[in-house]
XYZ file of N, CA, C and O in Angstrom:
696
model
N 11.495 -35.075 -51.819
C 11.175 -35.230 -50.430
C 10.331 -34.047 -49.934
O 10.500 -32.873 -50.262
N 9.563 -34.441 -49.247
C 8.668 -33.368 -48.665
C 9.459 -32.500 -47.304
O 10.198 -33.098 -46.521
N 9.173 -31.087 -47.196
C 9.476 -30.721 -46.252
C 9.344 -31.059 -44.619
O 8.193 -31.479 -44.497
N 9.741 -31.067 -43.814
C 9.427 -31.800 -42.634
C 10.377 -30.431 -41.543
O 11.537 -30.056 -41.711
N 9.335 -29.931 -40.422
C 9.944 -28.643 -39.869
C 10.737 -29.760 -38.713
O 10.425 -30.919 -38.437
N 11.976 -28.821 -38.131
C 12.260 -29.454 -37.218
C 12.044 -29.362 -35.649
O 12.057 -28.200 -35.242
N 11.915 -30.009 -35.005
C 11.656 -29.944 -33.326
C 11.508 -28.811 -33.249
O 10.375 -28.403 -32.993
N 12.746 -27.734 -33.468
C 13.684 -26.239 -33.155
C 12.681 -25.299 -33.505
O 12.203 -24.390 -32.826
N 12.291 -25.859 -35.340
C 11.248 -24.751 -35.583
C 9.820 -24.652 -35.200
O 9.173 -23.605 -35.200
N 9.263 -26.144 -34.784
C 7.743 -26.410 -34.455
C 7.735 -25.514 -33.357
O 7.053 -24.495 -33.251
N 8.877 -26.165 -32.225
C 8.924 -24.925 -30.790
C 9.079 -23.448 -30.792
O 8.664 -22.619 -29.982
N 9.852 -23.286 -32.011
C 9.889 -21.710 -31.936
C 8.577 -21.098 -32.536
O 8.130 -20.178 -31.851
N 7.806 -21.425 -33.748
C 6.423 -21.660 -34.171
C 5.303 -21.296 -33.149
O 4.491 -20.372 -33.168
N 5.506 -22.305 -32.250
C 4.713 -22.062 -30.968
C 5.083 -20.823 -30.359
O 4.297 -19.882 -30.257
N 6.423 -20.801 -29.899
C 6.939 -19.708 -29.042
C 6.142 -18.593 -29.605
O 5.131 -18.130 -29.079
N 6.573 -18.276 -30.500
C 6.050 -16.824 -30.923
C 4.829 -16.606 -31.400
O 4.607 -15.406 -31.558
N 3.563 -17.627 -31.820
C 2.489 -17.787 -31.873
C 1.980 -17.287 -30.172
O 1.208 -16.330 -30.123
N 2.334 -17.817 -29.079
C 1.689 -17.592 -27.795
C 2.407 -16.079 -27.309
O 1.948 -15.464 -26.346
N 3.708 -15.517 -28.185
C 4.241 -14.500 -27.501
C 3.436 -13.313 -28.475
O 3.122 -12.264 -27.912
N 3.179 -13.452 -29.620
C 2.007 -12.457 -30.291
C 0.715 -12.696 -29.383
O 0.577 -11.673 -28.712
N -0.153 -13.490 -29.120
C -1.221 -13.772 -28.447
C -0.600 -12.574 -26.886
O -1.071 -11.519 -26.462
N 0.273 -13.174 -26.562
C 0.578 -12.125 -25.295
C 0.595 -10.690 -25.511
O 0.187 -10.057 -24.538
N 0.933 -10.037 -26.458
C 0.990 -8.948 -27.105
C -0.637 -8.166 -27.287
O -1.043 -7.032 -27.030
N -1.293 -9.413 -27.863
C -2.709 -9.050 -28.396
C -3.394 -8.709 -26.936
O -4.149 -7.758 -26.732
N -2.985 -9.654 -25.991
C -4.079 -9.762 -24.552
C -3.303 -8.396 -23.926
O -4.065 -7.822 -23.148
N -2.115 -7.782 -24.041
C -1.338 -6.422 -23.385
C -1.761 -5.359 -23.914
O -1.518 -4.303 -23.331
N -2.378 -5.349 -24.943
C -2.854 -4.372 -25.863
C -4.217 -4.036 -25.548
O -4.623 -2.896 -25.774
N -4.887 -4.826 -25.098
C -6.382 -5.319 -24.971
C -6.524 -4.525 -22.904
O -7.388 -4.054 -22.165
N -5.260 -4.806 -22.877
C -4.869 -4.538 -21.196
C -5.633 -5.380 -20.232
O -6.090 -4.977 -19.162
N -5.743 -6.756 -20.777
C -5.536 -8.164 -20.029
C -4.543 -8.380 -19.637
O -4.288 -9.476 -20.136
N -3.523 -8.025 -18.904
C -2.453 -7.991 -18.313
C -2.221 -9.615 -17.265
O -1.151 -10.194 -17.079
N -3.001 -9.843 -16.964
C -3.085 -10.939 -16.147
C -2.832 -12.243 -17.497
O -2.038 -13.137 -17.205
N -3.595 -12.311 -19.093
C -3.620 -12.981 -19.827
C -2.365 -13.099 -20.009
O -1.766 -14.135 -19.721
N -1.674 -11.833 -20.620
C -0.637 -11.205 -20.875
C 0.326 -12.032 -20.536
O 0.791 -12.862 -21.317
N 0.631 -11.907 -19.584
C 1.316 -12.672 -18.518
C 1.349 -14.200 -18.648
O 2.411 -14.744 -18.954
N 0.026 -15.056 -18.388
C -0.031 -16.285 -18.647
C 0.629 -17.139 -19.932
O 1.100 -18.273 -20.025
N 0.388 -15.806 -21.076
C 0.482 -16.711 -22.247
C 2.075 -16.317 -22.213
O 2.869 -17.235 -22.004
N 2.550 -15.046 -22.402
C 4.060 -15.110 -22.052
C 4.967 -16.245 -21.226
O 6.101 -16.493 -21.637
N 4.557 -16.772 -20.317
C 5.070 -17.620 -20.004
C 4.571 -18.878 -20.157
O 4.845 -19.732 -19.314
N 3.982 -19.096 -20.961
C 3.874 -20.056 -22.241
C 5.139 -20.149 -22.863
O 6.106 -20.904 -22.759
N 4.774 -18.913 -23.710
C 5.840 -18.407 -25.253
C 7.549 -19.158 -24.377
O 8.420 -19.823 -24.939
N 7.503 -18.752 -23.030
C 8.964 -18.870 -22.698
C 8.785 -20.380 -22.771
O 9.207 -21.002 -23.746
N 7.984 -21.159 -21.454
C 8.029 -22.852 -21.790
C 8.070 -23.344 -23.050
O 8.922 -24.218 -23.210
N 7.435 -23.065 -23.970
C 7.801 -23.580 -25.538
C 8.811 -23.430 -26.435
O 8.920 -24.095 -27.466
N 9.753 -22.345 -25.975
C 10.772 -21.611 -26.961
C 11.519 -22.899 -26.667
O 11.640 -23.501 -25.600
N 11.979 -23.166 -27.851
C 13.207 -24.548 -27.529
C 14.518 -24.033 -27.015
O 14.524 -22.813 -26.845
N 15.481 -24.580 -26.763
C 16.770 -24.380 -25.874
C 17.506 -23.490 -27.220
O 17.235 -23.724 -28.397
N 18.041 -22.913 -26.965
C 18.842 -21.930 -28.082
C 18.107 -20.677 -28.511
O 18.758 -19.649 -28.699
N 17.009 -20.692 -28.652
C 16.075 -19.616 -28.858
C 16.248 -18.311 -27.981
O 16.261 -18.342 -26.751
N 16.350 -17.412 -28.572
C 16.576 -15.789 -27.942
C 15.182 -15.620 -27.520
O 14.258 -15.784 -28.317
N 14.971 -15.248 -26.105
C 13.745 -15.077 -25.579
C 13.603 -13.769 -24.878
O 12.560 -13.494 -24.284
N 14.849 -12.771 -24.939
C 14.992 -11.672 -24.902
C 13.650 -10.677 -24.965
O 13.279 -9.825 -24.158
N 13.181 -11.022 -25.979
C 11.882 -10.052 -26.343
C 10.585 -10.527 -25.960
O 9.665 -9.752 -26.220
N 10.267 -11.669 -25.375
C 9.165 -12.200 -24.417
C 9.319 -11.713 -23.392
O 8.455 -11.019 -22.856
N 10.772 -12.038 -22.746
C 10.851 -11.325 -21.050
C 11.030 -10.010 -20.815
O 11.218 -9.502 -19.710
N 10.942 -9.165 -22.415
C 11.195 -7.923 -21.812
C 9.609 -7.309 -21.801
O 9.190 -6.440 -21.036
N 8.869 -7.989 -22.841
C 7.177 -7.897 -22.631
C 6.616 -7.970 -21.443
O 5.796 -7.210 -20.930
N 7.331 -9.370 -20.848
C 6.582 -9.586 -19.468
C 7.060 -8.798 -18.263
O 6.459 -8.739 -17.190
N 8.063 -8.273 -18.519
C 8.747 -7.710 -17.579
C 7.872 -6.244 -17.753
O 7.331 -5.816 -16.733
N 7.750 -5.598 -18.814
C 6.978 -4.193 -18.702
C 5.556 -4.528 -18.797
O 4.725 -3.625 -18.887
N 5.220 -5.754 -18.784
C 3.579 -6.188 -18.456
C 3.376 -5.703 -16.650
O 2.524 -4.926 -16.220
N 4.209 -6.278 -16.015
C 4.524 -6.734 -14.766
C 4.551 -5.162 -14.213
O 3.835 -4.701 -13.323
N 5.284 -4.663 -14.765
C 5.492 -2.825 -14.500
C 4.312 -2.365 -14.460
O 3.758 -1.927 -13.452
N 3.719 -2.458 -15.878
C 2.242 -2.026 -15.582
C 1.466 -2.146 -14.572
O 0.843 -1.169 -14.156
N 1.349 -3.572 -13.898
C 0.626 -4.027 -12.884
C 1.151 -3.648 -11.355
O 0.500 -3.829 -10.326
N 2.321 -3.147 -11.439
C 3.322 -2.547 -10.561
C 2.617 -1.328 -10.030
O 2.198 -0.978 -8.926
N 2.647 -0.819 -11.240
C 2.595 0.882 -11.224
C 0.612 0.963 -10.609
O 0.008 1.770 -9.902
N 0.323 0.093 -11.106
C -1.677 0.356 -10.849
C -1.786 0.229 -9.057
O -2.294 0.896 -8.156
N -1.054 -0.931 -9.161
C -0.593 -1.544 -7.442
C -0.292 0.088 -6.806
O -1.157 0.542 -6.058
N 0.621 0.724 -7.038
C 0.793 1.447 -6.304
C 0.153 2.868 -6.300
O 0.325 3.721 -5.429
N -0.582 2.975 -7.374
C -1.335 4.063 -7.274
C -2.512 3.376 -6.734
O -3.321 4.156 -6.234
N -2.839 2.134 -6.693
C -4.031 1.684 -5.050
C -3.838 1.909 -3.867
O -4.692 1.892 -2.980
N -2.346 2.210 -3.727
C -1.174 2.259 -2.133
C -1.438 0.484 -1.820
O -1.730 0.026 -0.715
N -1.268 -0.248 -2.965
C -1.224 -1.303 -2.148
C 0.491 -1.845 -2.702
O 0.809 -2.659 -3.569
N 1.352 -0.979 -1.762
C 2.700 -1.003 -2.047
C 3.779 -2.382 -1.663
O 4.895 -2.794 -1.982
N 2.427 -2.830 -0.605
C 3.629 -4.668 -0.968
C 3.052 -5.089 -2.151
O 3.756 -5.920 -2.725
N 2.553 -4.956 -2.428
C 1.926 -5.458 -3.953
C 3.081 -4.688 -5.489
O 3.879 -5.091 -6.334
N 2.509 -3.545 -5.081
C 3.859 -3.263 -6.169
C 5.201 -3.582 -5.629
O 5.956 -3.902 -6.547
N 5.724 -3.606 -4.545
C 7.166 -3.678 -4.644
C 7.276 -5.289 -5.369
O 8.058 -5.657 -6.246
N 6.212 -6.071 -4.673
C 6.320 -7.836 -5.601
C 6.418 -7.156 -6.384
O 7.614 -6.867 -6.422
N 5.798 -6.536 -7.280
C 5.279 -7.066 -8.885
C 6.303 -6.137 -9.800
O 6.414 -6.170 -11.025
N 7.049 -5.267 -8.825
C 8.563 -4.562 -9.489
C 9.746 -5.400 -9.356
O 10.716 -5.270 -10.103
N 9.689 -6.179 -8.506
C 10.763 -7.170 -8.580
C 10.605 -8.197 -9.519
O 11.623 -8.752 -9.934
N 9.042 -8.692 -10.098
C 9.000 -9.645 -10.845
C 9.299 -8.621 -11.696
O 10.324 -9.088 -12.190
N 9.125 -7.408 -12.302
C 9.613 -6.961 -13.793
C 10.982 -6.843 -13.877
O 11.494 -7.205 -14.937
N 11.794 -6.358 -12.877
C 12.906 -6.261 -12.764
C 13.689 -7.810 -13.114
O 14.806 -7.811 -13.632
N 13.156 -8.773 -12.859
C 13.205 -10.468 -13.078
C 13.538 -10.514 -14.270
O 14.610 -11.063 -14.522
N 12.844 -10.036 -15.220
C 12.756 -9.852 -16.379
C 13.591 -9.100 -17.128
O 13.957 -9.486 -18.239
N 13.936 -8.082 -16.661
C 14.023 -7.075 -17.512
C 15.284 -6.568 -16.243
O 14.876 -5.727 -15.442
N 16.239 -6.885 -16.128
C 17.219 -6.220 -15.006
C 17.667 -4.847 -15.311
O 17.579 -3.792 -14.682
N 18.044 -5.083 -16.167
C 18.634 -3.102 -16.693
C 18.040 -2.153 -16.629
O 18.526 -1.027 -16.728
N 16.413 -2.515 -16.382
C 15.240 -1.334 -16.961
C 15.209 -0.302 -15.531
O 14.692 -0.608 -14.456
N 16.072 1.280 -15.934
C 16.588 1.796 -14.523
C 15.003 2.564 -14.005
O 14.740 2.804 -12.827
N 13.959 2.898 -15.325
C 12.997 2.989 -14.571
C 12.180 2.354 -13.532
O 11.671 2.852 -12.528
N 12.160 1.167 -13.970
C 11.494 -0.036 -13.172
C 12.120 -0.413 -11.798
O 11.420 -0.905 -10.912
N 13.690 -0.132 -11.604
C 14.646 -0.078 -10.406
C 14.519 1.453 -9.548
O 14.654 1.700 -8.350
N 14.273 2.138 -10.454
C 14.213 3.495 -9.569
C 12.526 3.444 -9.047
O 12.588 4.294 -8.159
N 11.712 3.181 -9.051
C 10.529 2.978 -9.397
C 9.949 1.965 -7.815
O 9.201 2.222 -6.872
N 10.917 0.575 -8.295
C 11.024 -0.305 -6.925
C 11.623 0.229 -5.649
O 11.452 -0.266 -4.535
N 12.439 1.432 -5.972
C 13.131 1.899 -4.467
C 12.165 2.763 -3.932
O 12.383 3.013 -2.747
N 11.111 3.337 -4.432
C 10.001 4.362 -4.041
C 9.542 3.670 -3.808
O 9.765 3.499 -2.610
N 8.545 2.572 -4.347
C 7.632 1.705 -3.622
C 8.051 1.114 -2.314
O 7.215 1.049 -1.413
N 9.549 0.577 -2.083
C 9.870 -0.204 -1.085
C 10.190 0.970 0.179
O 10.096 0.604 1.350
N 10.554 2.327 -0.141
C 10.652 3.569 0.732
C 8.943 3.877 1.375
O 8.501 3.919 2.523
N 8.329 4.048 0.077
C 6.738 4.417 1.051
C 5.830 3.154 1.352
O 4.696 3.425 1.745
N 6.226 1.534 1.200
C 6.050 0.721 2.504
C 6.672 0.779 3.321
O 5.920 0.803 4.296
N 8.217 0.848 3.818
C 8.495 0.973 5.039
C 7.550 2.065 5.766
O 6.825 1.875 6.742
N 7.790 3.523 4.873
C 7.107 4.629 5.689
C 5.616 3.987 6.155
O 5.313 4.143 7.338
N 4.817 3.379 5.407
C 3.674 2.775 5.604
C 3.421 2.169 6.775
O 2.575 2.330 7.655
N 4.849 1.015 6.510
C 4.527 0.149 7.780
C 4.708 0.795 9.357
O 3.999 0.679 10.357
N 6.076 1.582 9.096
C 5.800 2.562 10.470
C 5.059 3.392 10.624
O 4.749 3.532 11.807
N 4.541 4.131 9.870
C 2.988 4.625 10.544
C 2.421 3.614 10.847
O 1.654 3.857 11.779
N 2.393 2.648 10.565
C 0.781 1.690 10.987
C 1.696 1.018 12.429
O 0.932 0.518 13.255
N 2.491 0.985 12.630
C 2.920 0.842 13.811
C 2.852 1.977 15.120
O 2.548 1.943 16.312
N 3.187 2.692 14.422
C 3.122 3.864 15.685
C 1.425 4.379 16.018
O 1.017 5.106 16.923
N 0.706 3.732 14.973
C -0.485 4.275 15.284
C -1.231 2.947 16.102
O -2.311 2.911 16.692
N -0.548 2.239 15.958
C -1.345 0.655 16.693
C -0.695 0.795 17.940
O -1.252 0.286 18.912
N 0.606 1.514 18.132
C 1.544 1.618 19.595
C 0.411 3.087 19.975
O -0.017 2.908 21.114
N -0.037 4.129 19.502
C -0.754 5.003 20.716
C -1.425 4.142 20.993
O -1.171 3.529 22.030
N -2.775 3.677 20.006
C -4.054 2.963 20.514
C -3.753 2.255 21.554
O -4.501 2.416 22.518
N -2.690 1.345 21.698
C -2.383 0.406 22.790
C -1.901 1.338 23.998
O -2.052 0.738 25.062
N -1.537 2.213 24.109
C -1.466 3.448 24.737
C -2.264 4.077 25.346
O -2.099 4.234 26.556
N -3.544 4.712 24.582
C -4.698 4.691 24.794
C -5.597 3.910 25.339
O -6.688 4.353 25.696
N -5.331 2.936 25.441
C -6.046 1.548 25.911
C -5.813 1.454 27.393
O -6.704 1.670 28.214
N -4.660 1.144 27.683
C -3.761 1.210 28.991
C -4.079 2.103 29.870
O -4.227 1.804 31.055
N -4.250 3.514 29.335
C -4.412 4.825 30.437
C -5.998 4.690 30.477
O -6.550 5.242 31.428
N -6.695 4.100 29.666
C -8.428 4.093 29.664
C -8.668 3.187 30.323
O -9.792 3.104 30.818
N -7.839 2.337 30.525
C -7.950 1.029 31.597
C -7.478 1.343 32.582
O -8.419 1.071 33.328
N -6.501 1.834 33.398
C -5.839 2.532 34.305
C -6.796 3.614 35.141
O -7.025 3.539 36.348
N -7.174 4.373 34.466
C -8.352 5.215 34.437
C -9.889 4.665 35.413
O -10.504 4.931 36.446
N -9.922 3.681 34.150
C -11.435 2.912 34.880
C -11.013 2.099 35.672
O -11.962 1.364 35.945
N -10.138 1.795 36.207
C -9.810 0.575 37.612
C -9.721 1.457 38.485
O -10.454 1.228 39.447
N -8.737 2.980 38.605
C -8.565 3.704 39.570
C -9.557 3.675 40.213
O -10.627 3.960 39.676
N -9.483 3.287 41.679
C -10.638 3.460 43.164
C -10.813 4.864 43.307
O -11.956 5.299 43.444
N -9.642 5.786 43.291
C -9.459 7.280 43.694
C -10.855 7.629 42.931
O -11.811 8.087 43.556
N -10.907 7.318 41.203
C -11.915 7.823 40.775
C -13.207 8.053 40.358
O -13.942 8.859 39.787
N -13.123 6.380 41.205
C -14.388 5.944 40.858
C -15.660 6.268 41.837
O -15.644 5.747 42.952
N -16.853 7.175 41.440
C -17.927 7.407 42.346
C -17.269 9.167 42.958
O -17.812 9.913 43.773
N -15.945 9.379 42.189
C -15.487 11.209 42.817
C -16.411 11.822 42.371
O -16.883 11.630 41.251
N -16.833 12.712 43.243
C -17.579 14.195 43.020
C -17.184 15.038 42.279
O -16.058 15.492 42.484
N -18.063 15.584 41.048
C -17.600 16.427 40.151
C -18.162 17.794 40.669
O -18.979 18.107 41.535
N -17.521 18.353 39.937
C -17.743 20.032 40.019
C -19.516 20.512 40.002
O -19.895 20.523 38.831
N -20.678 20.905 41.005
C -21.355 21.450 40.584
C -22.024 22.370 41.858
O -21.733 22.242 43.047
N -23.081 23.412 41.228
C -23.740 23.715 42.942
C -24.087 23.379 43.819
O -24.177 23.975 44.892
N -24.555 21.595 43.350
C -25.131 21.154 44.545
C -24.289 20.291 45.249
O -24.708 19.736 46.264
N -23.324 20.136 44.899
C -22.005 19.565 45.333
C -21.238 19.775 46.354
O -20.710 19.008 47.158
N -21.234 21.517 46.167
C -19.927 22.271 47.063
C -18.935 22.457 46.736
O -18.265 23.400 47.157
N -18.448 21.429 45.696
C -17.100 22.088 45.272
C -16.964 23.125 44.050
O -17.916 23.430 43.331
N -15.755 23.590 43.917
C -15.775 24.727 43.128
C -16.880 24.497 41.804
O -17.291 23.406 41.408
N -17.127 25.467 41.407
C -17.788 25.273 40.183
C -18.059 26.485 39.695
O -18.345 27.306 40.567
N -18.067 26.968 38.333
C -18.258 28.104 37.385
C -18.646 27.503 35.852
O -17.805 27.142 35.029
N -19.411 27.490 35.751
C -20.050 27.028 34.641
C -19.618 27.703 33.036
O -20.105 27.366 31.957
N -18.795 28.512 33.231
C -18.152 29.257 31.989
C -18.603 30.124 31.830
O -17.825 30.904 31.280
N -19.982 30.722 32.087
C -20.807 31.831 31.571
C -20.463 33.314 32.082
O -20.441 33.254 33.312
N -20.296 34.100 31.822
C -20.430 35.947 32.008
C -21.474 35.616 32.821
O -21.104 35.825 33.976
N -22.751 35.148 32.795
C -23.107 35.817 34.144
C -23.522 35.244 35.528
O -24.516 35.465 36.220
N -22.224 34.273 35.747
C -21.980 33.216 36.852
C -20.964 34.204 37.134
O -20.323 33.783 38.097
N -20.480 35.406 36.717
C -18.880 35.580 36.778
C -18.834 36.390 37.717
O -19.451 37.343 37.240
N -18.427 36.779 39.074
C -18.570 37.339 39.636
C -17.860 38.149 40.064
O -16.958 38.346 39.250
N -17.732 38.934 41.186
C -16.209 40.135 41.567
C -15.560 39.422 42.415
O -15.914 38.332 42.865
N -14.405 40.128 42.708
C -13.695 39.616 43.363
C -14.101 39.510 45.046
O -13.607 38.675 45.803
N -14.992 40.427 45.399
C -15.433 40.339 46.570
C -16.309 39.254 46.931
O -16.325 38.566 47.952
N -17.212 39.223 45.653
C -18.115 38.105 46.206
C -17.686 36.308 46.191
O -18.309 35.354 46.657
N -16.323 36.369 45.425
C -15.350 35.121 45.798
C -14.860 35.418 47.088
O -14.908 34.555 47.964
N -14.283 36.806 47.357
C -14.186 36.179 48.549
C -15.018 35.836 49.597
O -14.754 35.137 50.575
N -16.199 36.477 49.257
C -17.017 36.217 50.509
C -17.717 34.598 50.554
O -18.499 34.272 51.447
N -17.273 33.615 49.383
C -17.691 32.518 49.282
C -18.467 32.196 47.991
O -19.092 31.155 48.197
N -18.623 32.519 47.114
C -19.079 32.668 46.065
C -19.023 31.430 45.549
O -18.469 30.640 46.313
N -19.417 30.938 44.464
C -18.956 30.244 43.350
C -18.658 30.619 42.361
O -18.629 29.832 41.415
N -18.386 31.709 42.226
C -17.905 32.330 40.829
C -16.590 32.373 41.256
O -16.109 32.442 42.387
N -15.978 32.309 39.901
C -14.229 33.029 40.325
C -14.251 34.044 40.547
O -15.311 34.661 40.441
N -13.031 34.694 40.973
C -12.736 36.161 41.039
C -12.648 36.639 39.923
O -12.945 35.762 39.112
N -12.439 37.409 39.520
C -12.064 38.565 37.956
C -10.951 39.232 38.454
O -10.724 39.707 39.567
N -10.453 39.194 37.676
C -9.252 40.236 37.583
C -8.891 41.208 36.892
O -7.835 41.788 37.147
């Protein structure tokens, strides 16, 4: 009788044919491939099959893509893509210690970007407040031809104290 493989082995055949291919594309640092064909390798592994060593690939594939994420600061991005390794790979305490930093400097993230969107709106309000005020609109600013006080900053606008009082526009000195 001729040999004939069974269901168990054709699927596992496959499995690990697409979980080397995943290996080759992680190596290559196609990470995105990586990924695809890994979860291949898992859809094909037949029921009973130890798949242990696919998900722990994809799981430190996923890390990788974690870790790039967050050295972009694009930290909702890594905290996803630490939870998908962690998916994978639950025990891995780097990848858990790793996700609590990312998910610490988005919060910090997100409240800065809040408190900085709460001045602007802040800013907005008193600049609007500002330009509606009647009091200020068309007021006389400070100059000589004005009348009201005025000193232009300079030493030699600066005058004595006598000649403030006698009406000057200079300040006094003291």
């Amino acid at each position: 009788p001729v040999y004939q493989p069974s269901a168990f082995d054709i699927a596992s055949q496959k499995s690990s044919a697409l979980h080397k291919q995943a290996l080759d594309a992680d190596n290559r640092g196609d990470y995105q491939e990586s990924i695809r064909l890994n979860y291949l390798a898992l859809e094909a592994a037949p029921s009973g099959k130890d798949t242990s060593v696919t998900r722990t690939n994809l799981g430190r594939t996923y890390h990788k893509l974690a870790h790039a994420a967050f050295v972009r600061k694009d930290y909702a991005e890594a905290v996803r893509l630490f939870q998908l390794a962690i998916s994978n790979i639950p025990n891995e305490q780097v990848t858990i210690d790793y996700l609590a930093i990312a998910k610490d400097t988005l919060a910090n993230q997100q409240r800065e970007q809040q408190r900085t969107a709460e001045l602007e709106a802040a800013r907005q309000r008193i600049a609007g407040l500002l330009g509606a005020s009647p009091a200020l609109q068309g007021a006389p600013t400070g100059s000589p031809e004005s009348g009201l006080d005025y000193w232009d900053g300079s030493p030699e606008t600066l005058g004595s104290g006598e000649q403030a009082a006698q009406g000057s526009e200079k300040p006094p000195t003291s």
